[in-house]
mmCIF file of C-alpha atoms in Angstrom:
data_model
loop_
_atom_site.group_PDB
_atom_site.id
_atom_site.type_symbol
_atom_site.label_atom_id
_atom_site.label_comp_id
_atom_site.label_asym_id
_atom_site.label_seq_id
_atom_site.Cartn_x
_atom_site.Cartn_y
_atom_site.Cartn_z
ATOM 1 C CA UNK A 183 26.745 -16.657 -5.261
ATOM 2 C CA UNK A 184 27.574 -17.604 -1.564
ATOM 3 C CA UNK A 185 25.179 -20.393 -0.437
ATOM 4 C CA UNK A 186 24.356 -19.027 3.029
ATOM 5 C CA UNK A 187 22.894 -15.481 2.650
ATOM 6 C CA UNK A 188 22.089 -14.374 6.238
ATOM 7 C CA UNK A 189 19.594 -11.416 6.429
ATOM 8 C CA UNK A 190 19.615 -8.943 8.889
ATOM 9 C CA UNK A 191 18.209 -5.294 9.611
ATOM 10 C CA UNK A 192 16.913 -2.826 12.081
ATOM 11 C CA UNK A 193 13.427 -3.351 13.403
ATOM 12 C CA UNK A 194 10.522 -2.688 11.041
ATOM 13 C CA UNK A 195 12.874 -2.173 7.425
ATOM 14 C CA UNK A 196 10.934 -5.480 6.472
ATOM 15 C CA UNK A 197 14.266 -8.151 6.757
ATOM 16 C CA UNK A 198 11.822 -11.344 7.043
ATOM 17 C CA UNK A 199 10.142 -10.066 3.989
ATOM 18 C CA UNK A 200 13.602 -9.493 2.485
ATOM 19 C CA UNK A 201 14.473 -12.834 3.474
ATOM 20 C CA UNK A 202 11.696 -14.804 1.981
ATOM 21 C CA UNK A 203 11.927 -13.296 -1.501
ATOM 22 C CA UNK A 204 15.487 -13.462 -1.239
ATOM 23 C CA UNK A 205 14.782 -17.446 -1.134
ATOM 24 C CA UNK A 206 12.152 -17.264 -3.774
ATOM 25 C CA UNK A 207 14.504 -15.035 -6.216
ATOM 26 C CA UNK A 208 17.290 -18.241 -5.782
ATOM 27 C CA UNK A 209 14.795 -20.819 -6.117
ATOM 28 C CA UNK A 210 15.120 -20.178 -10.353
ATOM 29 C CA UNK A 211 15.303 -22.657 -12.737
ATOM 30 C CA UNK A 212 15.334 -25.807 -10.684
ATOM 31 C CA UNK A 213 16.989 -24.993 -8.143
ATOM 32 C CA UNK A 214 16.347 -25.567 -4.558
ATOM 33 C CA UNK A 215 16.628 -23.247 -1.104
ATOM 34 C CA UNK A 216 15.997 -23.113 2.655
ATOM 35 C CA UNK A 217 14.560 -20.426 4.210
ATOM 36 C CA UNK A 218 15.496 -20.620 7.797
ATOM 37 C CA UNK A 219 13.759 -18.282 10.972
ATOM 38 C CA UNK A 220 15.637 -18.688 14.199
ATOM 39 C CA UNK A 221 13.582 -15.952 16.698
ATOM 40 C CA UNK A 222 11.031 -18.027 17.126
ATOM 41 C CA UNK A 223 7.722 -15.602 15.745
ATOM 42 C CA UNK A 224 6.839 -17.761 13.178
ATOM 43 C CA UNK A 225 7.625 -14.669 10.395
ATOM 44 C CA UNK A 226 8.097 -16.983 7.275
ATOM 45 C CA UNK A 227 4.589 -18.592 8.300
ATOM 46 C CA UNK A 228 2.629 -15.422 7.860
ATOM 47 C CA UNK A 229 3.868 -13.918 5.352
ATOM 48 C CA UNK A 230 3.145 -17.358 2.992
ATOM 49 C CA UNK A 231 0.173 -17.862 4.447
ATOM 50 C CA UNK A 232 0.733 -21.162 6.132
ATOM 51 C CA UNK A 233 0.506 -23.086 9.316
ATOM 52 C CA UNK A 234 2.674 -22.000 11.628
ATOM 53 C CA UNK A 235 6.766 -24.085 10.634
ATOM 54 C CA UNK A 236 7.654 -27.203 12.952
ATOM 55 C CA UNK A 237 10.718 -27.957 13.396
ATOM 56 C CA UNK A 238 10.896 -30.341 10.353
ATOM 57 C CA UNK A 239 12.053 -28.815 6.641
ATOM 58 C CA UNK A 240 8.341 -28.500 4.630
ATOM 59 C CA UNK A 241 8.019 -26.982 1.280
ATOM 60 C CA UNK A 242 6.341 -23.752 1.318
ATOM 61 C CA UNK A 243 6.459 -22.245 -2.184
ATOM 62 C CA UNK A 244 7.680 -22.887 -6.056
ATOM 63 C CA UNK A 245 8.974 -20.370 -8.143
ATOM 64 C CA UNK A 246 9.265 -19.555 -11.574
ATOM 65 C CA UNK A 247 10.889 -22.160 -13.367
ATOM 66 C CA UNK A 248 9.996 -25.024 -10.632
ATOM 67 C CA UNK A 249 12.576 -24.336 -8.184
ATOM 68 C CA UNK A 250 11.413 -24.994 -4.558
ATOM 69 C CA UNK A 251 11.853 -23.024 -0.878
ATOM 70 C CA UNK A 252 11.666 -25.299 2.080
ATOM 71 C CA UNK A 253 11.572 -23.661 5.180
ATOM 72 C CA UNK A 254 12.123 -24.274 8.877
ATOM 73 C CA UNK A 255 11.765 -22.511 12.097
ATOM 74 C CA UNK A 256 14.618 -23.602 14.336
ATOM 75 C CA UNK A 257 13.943 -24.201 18.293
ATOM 76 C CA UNK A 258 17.039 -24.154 20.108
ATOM 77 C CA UNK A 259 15.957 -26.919 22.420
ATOM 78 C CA UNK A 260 15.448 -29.420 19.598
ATOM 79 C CA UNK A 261 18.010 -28.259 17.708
ATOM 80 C CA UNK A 262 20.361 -28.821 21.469
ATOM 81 C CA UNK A 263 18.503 -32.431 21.565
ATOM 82 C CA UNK A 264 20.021 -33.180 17.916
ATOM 83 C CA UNK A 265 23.563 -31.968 19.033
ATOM 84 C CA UNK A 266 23.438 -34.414 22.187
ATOM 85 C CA UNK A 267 22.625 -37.353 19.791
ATOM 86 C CA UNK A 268 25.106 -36.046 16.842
ATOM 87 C CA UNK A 269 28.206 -35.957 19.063
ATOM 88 C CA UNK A 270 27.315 -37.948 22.659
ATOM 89 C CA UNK A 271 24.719 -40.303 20.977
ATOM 90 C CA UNK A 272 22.280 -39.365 23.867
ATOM 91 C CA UNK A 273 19.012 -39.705 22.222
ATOM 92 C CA UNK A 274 16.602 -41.537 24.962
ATOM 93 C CA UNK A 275 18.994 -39.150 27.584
ATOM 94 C CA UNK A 276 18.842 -36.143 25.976
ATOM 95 C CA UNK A 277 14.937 -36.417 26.054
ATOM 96 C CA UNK A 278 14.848 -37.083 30.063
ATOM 97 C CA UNK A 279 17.028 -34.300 30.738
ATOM 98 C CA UNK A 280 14.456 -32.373 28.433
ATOM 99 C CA UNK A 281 11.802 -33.299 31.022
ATOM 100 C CA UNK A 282 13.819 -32.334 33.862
ATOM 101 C CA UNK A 283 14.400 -29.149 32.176
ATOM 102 C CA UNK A 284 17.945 -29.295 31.762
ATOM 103 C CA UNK A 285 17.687 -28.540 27.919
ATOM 104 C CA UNK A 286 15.226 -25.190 28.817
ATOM 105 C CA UNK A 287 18.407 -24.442 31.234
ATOM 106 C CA UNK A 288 20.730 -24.576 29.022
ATOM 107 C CA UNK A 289 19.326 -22.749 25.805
ATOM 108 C CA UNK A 290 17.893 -19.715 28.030
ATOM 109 C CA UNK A 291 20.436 -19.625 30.793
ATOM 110 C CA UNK A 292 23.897 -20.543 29.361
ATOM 111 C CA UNK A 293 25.372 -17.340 27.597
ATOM 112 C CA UNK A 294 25.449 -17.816 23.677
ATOM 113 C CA UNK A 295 24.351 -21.718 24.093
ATOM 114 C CA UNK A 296 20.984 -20.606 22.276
ATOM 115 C CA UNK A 297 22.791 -18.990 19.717
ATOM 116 C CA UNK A 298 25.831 -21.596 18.754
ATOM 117 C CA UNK A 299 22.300 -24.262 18.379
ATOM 118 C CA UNK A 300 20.733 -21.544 16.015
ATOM 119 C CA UNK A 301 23.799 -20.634 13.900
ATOM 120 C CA UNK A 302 24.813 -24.833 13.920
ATOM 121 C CA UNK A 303 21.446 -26.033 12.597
ATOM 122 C CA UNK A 304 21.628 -23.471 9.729
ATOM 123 C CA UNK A 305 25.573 -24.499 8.763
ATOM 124 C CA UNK A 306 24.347 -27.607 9.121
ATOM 125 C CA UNK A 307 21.970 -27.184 6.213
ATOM 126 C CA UNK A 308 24.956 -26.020 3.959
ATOM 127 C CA UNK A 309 27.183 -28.849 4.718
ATOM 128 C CA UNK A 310 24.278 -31.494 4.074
ATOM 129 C CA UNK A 311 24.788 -33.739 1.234
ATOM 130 C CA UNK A 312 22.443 -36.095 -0.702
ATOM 131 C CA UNK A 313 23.570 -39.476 -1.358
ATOM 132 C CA UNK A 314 24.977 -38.685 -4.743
ATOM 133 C CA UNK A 315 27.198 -36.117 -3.430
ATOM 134 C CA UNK A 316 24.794 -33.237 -4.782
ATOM 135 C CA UNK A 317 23.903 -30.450 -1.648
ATOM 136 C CA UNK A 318 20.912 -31.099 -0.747
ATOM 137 C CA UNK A 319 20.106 -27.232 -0.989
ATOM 138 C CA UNK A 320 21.583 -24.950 -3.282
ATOM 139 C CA UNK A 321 21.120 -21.784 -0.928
ATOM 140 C CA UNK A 322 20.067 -21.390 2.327
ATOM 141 C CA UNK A 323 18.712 -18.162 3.513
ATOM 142 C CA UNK A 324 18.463 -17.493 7.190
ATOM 143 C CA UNK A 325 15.959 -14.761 8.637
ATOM 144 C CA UNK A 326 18.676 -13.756 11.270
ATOM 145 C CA UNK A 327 18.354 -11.383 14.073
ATOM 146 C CA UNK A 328 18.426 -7.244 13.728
ATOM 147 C CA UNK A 329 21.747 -5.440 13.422
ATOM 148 C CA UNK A 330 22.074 -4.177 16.763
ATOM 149 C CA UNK A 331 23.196 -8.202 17.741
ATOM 150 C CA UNK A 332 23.856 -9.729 14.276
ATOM 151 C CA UNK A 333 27.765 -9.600 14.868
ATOM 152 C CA UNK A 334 27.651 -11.282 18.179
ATOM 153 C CA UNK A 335 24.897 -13.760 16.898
ATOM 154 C CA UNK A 336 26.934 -15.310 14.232
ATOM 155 C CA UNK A 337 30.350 -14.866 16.065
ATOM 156 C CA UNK A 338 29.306 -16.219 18.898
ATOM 157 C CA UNK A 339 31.008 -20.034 17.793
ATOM 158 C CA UNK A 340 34.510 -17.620 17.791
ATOM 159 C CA UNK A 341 34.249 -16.903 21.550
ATOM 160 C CA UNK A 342 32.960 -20.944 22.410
ATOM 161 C CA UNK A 343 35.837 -22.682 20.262
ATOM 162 C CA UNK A 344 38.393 -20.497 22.365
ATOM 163 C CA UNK A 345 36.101 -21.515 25.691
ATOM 164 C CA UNK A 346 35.986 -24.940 24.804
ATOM 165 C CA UNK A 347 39.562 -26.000 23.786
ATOM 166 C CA UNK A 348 39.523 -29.517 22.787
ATOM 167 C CA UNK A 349 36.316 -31.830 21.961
ATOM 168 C CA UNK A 350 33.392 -32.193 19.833
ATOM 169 C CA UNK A 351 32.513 -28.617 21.290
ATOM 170 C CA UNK A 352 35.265 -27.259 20.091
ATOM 171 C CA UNK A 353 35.261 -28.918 16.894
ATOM 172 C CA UNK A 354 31.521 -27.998 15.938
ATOM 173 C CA UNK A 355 32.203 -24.585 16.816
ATOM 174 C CA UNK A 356 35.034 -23.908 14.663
ATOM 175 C CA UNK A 357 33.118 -25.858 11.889
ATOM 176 C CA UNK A 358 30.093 -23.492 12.271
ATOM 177 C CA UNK A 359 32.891 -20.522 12.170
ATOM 178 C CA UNK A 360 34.586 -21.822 8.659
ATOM 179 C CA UNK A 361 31.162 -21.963 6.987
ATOM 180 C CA UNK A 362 30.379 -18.221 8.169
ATOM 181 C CA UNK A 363 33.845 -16.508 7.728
ATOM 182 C CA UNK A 364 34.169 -18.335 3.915
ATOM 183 C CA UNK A 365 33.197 -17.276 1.072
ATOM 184 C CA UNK A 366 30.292 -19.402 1.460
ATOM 185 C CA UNK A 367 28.619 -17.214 3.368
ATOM 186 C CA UNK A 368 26.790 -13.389 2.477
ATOM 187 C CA UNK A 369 25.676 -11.318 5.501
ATOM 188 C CA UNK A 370 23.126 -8.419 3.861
ATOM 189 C CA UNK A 371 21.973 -5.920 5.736
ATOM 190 C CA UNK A 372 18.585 -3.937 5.335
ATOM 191 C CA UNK A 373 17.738 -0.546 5.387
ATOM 192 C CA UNK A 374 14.694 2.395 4.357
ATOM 193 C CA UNK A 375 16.333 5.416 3.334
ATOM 194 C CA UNK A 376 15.662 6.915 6.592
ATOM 195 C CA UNK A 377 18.795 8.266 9.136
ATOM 196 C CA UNK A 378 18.783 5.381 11.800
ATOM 197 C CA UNK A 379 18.270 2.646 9.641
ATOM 198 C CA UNK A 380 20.966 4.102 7.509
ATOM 199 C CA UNK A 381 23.083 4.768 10.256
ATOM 200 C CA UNK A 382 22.549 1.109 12.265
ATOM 201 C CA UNK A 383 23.249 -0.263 8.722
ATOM 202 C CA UNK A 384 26.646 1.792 8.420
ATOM 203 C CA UNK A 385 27.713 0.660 12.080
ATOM 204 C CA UNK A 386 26.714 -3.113 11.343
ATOM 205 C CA UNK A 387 29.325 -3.501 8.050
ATOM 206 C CA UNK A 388 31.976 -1.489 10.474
ATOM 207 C CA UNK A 389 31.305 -4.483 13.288
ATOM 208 C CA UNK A 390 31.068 -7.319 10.640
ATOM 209 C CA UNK A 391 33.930 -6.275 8.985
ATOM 210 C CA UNK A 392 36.258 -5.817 12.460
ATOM 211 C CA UNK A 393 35.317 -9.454 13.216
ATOM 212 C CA UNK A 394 36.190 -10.477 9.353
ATOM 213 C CA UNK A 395 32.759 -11.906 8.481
ATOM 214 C CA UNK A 396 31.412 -11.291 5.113
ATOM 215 C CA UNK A 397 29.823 -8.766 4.436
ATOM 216 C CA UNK A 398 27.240 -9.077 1.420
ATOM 217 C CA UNK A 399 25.112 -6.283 -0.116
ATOM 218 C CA UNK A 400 22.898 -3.595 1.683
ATOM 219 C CA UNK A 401 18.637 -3.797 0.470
ATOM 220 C CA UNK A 402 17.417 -0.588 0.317
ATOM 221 C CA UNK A 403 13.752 -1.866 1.109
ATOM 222 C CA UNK A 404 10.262 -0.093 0.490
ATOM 223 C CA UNK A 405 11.840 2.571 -1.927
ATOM 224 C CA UNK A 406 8.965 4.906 -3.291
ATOM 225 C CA UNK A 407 8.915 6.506 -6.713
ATOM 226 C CA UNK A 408 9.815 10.236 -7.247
ATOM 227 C CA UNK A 409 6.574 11.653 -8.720
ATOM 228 C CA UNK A 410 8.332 15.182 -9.278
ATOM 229 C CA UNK A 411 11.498 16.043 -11.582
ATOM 230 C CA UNK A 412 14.115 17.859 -10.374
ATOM 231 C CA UNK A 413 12.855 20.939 -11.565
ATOM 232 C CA UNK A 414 9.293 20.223 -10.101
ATOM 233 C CA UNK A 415 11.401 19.440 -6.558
ATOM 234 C CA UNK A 416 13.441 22.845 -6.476
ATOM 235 C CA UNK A 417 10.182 24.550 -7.379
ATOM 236 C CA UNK A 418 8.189 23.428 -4.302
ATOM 237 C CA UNK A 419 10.396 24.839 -1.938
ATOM 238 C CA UNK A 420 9.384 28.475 -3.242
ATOM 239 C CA UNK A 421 6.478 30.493 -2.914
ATOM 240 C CA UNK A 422 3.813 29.598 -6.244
ATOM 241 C CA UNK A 423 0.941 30.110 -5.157
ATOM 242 C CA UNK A 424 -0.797 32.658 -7.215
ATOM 243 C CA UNK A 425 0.759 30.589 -10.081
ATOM 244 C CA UNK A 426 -0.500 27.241 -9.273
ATOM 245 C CA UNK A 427 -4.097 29.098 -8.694
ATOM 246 C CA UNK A 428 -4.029 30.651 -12.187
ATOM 247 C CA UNK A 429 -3.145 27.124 -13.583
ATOM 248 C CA UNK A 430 -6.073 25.579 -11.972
ATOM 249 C CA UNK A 431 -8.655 27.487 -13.306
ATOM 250 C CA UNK A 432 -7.092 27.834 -16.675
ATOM 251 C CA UNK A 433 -7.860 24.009 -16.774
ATOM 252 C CA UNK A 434 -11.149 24.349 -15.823
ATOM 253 C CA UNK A 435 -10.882 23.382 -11.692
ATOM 254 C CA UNK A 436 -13.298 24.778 -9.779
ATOM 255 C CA UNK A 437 -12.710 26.318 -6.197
ATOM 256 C CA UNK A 438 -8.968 25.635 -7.341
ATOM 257 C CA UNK A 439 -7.648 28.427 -4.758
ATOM 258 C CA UNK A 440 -8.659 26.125 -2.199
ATOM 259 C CA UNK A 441 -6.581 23.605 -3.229
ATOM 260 C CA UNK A 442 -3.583 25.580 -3.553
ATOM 261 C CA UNK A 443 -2.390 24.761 0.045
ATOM 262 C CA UNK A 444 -2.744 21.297 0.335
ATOM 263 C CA UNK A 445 -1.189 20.697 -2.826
ATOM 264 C CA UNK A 446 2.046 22.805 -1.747
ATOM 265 C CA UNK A 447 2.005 21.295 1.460
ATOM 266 C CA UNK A 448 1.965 17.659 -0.373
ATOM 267 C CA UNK A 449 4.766 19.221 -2.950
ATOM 268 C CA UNK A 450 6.887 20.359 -0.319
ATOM 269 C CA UNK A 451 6.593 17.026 2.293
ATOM 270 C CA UNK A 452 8.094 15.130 -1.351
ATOM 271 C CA UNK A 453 10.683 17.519 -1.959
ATOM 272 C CA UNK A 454 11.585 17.262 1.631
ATOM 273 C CA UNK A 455 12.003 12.945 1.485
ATOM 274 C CA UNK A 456 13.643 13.402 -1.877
ATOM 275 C CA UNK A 457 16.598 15.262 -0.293
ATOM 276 C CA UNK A 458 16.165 13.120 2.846
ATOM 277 C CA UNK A 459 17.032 10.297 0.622
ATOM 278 C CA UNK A 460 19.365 11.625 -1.359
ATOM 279 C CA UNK A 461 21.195 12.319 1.799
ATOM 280 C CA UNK A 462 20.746 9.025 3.229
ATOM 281 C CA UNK A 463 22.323 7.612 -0.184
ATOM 282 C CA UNK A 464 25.595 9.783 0.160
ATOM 283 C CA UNK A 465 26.047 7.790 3.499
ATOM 284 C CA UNK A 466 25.465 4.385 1.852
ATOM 285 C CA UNK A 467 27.590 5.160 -0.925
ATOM 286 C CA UNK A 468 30.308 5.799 1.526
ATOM 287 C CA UNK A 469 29.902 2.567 3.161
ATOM 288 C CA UNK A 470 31.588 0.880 -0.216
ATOM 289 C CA UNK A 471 28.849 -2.036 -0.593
ATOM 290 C CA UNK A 472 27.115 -2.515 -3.290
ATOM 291 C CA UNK A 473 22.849 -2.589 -3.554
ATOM 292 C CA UNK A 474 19.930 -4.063 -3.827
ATOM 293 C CA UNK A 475 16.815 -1.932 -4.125
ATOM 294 C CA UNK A 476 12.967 -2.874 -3.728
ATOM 295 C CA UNK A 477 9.790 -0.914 -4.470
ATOM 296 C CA UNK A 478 7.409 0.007 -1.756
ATOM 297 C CA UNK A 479 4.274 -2.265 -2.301
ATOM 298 C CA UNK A 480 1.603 -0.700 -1.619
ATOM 299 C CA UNK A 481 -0.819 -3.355 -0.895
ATOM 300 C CA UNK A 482 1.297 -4.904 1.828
ATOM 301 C CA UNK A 483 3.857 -8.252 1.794
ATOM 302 C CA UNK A 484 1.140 -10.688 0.787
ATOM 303 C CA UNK A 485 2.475 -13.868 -1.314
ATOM 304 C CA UNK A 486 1.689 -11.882 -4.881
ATOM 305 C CA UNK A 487 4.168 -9.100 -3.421
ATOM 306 C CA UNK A 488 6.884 -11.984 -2.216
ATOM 307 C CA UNK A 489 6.966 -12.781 -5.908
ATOM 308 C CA UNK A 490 7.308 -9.519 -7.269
ATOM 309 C CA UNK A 491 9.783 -8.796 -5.299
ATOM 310 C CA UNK A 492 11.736 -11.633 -6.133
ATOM 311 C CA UNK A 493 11.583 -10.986 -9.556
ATOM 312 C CA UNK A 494 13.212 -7.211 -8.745
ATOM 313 C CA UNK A 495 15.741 -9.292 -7.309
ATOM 314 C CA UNK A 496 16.567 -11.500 -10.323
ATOM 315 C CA UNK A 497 16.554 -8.266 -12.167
ATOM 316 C CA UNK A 498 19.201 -6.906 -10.671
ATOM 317 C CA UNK A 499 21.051 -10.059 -10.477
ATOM 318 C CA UNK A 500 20.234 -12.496 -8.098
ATOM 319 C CA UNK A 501 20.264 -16.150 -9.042
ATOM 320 C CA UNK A 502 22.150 -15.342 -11.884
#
């Protein structure tokens, strides 16, 4: 399994929650992941029920079997301030031009600088080693932006090493760019089985692909159960209604006639989402990536749904 597993979706198909029981689900027997966010709204926080992340790796959860997920929120400007003392050693002058607002200048102002910091800090992660050679994590899992900008976030080292042609620029650059484009690396994508989401999902693989970054699985997220058979579906398209009323009462339910509508109305909104669906599949299918799918939960993405969750993903394979 690739040890950077990037996570990315269209708006509101529930990627952060994807994310963080995506680290949970690797987190099995022993093992050990980071679960990075790098836009900054303090997602991962929430949704465990913590203080909002510093920028400092702090255990935030164990799973089954005592593995552990770390997490960090990384801020471009201290992850620029760690760059200046990695490669210029500029540590007491990297913090004065941080007062002078150089550092805010250059992460909001300089095209892709934010992004190269964001993208650097998480390869970083991969490449870290402990003393006895061991990586210090076994997967890291970043929260990455939507799909509309996920190509150009994580290519955007490929346009700076061919900016920057020689020097420790150049060099981290293409360093962050052998970590993504290797085999190292998963990018998923998540989706609802809804047209847009299905369709932004589609156009993302095309775009990952055409820049040759690896594509992972798609997460079909929030999938509800069919509560009619086929049969039941094909019958709530027609007209029943004297049928459905006789039924009623021949089971005792009073005033059944006036339930006849709503209950054709609630038949027919299913049948309607099962073919929506079933639609929405065909253009998955056609995409040639293989799945992931997670149940709706109906009581929200508290910490008890995290860990169910992760356990649907173990299920069907991951950590294995």
């Amino acid at each position: 399994m690739s040890r950077l597993q990037v996570v990315s979706g269209k708006g509101g198909t529930g990627k952060t929650t994807v994310a963080a029981a995506l680290a949970l689900a690797l987190a099995t027997e022993g093992k050990r992941t980071l679960l990075v966010e790098v836009e900054g709204r303090q997602g991962i926080a929430q949704l465990f029920e913590t203080e909002a992340l510093p920028y400092e790796e702090r255990k935030i959860a164990v799973a089954p079997g005592g593995g552990e997920v770390y997490a960090l929120a990384i801020d471009a400007e201290r992850a620029l301030l760690d760059y200046l003392q990695m490669f210029y050693k500029l540590g007491g002058a990297g913090r004065a031009l941080k007062k002078l607002g150089a550092i805010d200048f250059a992460t909001t102002i300089a095209p892709g600088v934010r992004d190269v910091l964001l993208t650097g800090k998480a390869c970083e992660a991969v490449r870290r080693r402990e003393k006895d050679g061991r990586p210090t994590y076994d997967h890291v899992v970043m929260d990455a932006p939507p799909t509309g900008r996920i190509t150009r976030f994580l290519n955007v080292n490929d346009e700076v090493a061919g900016l920057a042609r020689i020097g420790p620029i150049h060099n981290q650059a293409q360093a962050v760019m052998r970590v993504l484009k290797s085999p190292e690396t998963a990018v998923h994508l998540v989706t609802l089985l809804e047209e847009m989401p299905v369709q932004e999902t589609a156009d993302g693989i095309a775009e990952l692909r055409a820049v040759d970054l690896p594509v992972g699985r798609v997460v079909v997220n929030m999938v509800r159960p069919h509560v009619l058979d086929e049969a039941a579906v094909r019958a709530a398209s027609g007209d029943h209604r004297d049928g459905i009323a006789r039924t009623l009462a021949s089971v005792g339910v009073t005033g059944g006639t006036r339930l006849v509508e709503p209950l054709l109305d609630q038949a027919a909104e299913h049948a309607r989402r099962v073919e929506l669906e079933r639609t929405q599949r065909a253009v998955l299918d056609g995409v040639g990536v293989p799945s992931y799918e997670l149940p709706f939960l109906g009581d929200g993405a508290d910490i008890a749904g995290l860990y169910r969750l992760a356990k649907e993903l173990r299920k069907q394979g991951v950590g294995a």
